Structure formats: structure tokens, C-alpha cells
PDB file of C-alpha atoms in Angstrom:
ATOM      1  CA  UNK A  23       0.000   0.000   0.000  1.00  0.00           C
ATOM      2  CA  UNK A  24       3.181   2.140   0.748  1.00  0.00           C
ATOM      3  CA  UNK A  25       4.366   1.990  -2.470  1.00  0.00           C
ATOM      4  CA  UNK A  26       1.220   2.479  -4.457  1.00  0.00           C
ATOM      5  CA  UNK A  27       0.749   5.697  -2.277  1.00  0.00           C
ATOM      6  CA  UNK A  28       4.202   6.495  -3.429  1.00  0.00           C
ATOM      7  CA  UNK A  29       4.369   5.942  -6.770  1.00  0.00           C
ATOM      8  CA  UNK A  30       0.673   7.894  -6.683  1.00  0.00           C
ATOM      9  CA  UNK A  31       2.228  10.582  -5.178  1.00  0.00           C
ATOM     10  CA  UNK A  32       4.900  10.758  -7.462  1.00  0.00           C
ATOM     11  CA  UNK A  33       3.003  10.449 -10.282  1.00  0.00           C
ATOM     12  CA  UNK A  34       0.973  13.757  -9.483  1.00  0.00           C
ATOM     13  CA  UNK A  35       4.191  15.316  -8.762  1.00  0.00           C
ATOM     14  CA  UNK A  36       5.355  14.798 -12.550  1.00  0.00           C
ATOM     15  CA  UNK A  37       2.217  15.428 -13.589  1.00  0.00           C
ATOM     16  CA  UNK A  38       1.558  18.898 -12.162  1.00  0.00           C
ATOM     17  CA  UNK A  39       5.285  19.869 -12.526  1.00  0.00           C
ATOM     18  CA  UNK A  40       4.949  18.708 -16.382  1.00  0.00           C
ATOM     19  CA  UNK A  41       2.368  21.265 -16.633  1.00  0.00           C
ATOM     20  CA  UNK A  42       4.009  24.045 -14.993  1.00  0.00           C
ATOM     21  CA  UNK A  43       6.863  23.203 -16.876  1.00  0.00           C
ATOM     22  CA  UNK A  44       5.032  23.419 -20.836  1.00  0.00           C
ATOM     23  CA  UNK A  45       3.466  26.807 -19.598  1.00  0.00           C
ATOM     24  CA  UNK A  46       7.009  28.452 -19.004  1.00  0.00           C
ATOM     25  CA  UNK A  47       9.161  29.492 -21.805  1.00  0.00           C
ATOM     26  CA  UNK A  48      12.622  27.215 -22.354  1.00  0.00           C
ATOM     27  CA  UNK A  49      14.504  30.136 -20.763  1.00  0.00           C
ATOM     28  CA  UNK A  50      12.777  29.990 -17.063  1.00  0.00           C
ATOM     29  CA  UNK A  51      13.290  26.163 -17.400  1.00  0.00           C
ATOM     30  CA  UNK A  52      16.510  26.518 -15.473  1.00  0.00           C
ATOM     31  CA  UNK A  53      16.799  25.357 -11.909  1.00  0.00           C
ATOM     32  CA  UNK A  54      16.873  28.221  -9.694  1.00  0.00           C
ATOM     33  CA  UNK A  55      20.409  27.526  -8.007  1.00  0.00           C
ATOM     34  CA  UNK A  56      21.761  27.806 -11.553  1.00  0.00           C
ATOM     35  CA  UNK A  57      19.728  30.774 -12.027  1.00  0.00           C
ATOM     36  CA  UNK A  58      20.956  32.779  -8.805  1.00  0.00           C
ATOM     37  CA  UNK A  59      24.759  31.525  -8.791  1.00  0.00           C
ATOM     38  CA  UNK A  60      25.523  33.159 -12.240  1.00  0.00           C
ATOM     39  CA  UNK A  61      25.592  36.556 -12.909  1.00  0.00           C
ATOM     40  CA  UNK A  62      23.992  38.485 -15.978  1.00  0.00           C
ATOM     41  CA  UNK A  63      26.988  39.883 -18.599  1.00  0.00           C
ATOM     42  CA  UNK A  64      27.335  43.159 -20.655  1.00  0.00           C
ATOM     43  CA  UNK A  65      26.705  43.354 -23.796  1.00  0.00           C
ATOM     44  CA  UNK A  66      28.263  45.717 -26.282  1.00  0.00           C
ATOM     45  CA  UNK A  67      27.462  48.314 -28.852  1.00  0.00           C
ATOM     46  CA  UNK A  68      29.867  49.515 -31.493  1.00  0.00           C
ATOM     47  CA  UNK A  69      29.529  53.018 -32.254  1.00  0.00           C
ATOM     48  CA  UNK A  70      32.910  54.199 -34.704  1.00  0.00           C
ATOM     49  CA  UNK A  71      35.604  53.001 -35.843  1.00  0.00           C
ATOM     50  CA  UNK A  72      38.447  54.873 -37.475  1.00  0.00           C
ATOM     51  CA  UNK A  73      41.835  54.564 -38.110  1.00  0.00           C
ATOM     52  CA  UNK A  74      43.520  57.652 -37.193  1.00  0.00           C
ATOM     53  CA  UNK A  75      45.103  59.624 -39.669  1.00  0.00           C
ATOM     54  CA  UNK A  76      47.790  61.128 -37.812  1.00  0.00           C
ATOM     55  CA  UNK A  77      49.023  58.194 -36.227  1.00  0.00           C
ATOM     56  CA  UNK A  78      49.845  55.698 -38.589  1.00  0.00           C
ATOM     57  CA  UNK A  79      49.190  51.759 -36.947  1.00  0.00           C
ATOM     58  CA  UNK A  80      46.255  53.357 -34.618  1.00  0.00           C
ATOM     59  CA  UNK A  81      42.821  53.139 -34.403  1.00  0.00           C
ATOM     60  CA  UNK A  82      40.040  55.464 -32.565  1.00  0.00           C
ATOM     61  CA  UNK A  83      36.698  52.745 -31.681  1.00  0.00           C
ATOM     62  CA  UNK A  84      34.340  53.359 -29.180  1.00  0.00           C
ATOM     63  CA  UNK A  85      31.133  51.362 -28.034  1.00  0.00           C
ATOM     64  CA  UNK A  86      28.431  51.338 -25.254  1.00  0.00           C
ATOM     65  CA  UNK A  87      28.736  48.448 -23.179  1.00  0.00           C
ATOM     66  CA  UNK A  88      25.228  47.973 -21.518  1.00  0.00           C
ATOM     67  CA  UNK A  89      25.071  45.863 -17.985  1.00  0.00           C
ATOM     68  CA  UNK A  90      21.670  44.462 -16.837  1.00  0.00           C
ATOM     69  CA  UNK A  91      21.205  44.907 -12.861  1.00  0.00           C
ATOM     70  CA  UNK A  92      23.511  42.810 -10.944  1.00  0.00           C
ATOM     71  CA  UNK A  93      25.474  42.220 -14.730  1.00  0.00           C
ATOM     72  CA  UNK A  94      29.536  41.385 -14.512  1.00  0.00           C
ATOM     73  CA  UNK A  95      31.993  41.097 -17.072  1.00  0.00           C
ATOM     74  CA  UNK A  96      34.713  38.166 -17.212  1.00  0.00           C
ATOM     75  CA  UNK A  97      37.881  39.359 -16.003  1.00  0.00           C
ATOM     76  CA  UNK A  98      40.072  40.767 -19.149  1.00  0.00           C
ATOM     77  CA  UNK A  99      42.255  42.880 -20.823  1.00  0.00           C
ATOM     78  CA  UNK A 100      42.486  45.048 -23.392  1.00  0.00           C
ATOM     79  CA  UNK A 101      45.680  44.366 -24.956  1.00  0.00           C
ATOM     80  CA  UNK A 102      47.637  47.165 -25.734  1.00  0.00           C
ATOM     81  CA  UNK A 103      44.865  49.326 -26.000  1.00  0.00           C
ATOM     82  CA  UNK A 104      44.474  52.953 -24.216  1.00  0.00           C
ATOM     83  CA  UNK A 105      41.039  52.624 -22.908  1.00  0.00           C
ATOM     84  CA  UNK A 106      38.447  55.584 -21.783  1.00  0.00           C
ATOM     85  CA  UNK A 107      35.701  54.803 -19.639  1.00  0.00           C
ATOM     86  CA  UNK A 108      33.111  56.954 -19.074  1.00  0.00           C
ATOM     87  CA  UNK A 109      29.599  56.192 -17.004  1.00  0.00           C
ATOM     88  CA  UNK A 110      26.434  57.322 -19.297  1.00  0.00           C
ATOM     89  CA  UNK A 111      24.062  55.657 -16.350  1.00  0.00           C
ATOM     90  CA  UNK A 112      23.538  53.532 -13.402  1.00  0.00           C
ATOM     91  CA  UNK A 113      26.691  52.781 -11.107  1.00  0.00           C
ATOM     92  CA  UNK A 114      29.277  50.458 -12.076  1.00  0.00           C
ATOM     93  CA  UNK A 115      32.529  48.996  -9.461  1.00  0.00           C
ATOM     94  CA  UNK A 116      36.025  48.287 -11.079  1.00  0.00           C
ATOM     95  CA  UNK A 117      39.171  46.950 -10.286  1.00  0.00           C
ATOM     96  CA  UNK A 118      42.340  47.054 -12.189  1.00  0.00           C
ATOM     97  CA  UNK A 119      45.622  44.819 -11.029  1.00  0.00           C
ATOM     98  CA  UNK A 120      47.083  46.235  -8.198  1.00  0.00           C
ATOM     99  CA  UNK A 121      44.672  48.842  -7.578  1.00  0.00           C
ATOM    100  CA  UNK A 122      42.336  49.398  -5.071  1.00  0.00           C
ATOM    101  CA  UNK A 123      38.998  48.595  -6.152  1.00  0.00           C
ATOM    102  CA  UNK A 124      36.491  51.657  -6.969  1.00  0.00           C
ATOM    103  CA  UNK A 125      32.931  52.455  -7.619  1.00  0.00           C
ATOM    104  CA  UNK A 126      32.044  55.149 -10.482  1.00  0.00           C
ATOM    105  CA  UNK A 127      28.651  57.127 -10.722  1.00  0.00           C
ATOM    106  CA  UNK A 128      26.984  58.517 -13.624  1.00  0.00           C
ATOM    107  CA  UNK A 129      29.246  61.332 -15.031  1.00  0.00           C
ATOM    108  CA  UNK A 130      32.649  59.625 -13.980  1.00  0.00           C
ATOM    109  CA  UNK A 131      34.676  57.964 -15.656  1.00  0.00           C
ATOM    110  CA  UNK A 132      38.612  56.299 -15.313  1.00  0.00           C
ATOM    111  CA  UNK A 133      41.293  55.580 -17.640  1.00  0.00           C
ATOM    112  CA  UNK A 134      43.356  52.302 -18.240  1.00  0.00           C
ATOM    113  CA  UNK A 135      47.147  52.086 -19.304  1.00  0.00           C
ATOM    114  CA  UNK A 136      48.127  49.739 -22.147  1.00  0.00           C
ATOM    115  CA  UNK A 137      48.251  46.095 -20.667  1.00  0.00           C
ATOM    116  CA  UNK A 138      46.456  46.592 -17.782  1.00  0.00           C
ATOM    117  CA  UNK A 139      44.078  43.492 -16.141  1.00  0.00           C
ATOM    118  CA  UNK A 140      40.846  44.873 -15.637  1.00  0.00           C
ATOM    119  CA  UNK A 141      39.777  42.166 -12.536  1.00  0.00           C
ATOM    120  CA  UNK A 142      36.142  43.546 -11.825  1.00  0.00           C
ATOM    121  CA  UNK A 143      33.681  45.510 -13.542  1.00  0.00           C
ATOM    122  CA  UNK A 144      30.273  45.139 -12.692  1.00  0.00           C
ATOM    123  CA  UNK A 145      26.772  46.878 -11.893  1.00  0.00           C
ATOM    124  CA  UNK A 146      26.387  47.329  -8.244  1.00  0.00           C
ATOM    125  CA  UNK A 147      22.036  47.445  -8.888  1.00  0.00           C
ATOM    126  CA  UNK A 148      20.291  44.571  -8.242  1.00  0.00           C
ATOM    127  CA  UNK A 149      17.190  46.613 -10.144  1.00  0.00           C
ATOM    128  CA  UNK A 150      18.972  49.144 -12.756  1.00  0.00           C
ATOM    129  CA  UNK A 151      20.783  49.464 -15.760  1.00  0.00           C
ATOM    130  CA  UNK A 152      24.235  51.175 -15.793  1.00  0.00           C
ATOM    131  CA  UNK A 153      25.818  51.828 -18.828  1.00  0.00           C
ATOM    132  CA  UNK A 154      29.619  52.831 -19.998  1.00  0.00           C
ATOM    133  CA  UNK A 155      30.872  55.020 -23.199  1.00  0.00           C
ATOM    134  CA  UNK A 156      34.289  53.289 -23.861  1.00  0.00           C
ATOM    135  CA  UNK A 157      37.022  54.741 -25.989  1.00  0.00           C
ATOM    136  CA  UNK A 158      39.540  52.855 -26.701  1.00  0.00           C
ATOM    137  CA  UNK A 159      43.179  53.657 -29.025  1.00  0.00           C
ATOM    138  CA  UNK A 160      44.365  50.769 -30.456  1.00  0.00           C
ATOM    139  CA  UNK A 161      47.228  49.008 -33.017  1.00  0.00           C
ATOM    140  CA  UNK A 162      45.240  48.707 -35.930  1.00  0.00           C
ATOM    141  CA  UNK A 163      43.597  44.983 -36.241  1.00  0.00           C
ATOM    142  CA  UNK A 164      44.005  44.376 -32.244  1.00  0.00           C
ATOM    143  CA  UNK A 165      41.423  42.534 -30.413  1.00  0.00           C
ATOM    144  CA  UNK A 166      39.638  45.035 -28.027  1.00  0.00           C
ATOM    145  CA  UNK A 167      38.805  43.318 -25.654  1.00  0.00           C
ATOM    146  CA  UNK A 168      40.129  39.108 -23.960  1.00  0.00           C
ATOM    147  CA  UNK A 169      38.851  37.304 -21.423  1.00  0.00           C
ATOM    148  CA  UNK A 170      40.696  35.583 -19.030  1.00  0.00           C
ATOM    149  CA  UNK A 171      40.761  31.856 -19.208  1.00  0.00           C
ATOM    150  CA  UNK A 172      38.369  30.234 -16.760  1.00  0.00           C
ATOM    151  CA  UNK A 173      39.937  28.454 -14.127  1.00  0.00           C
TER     152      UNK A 173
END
């Protein structure tokens, strides 16, 4: 009797989370712990690009780099790059190797040195947006932007 009870019980289980399940959309089908252990990441926007024609070798891009609430990017650098950071919305903490990490407001903005390892960059909001203009001067053909390998 035990077992029939069981199996009953979890045959309404499946059952009622089989429905649940078909009314979600595939994206919320993701256990929660996955869900809440992972951050959200940036996406970016590429506004210009243009070689620079005063500095032979060098090129002038700059994007929008867009971070959901609670949103963090993979640790990374930017190769030899100059990079300009500027904070268009929202409030965003960084860290760069052997520097003390900071946290940047709309209308601030930072500067990192060719070869620098950006560790942290992330929105502090668990609710809004925050937003970055980045400029960055480049050898001509670089990669902008490369992630660290994951451990």
C-alpha cells in the first residue's frame, strides 16, 4: 500500500510539474540555483571606428557596453589598448591589477594604461541598468577586448 501511495504521489508530482513546466518558456526552465549563482553579462554596442590619420598603426573605436542589474563582465584585458571609460548611467565597481577597487557614478569615468588586467567591472544594482561610453586607441587589427581563461 506504501508503495502504491508512493508511486501515486509521485506520479501527481510529474504530472503537475509537467504542466508548470510546458506553460514556461525554455529560458525559465533553469533550476533556480543555476539561475541565482551566475551573474547576468554586458553586452556591447559599437559606435565608430576609425583609423587615425595622424598616427599611422592606430585606431580610434568606441562602443556602449550595456550591464543588466547585478550584470559582470569576465575578467580581461584590453591588450595594448588605451582605454576611456566613461559612465552614461547607473553605477558600475572596477578593479584594475594592483589597484584598489572603486565604484564610479553617472558622469565619472577612469582611464586604463596599455596592458592593464581589468579584474572587476560590474553593476552594483540589483534593479537598474548602468551603462559605460568606452574609448579605446588601439594598433590597428588588435582585439579590443580578452577574457581571461576560466579556471
Amino acid at each position: 500500500m506504501r508503495i502504491a501511495g508512493g508511486l501515486l504521489a509521485v506520479a501527481t508530482l510529474a504530472a503537475a510539474t509537467a504542466c508548470t513546466a510546458s506553460d514556461q518558456p525554455a529560458h525559465a526552465k533553469t533550476p533556480t540555483g543555476a539561475v541565482t549563482s551566475k551573474h547576468p553579462t554586458e553586452t556591447v554596442k559599437p559606435l565608430l571606428q576609425q583609423a587615425l590619420p595622424n598616427v599611422k598603426g592606430k585606431t580610434f573605436t568606441s562602443v556602449v557596453v550595456d550591464f543588466p542589474p547585478r550584470a559582470r563582465a569576465m575578467p580581461h584585458r584590453h591588450g595594448k589598448a588605451f582605454v576611456y571609460a566613461y559612465v552614461l548611467e547607473g553605477t558600475v565597481r572596477s578593479q584594475l591589477a594592483g589597484k584598489p577597487e572603486r565604484t564610479y557614478r553617472q558622469g565619472e569615468n577612469w582611464v586604463e594604461r596599455p596592458g592593464a588586467h581589468h579584474l572587476l567591472t560590474e553593476n552594483t544594482s540589483r534593479t537598474e541598468r548602468a551603462k559605460l561610453l568606452v574609448v579605446y586607441v588601439s594598433n590597428t587589427g588588435d582585439k579590443l577586448k580578452v577574457d581571461d581563461p576560466r579556471a
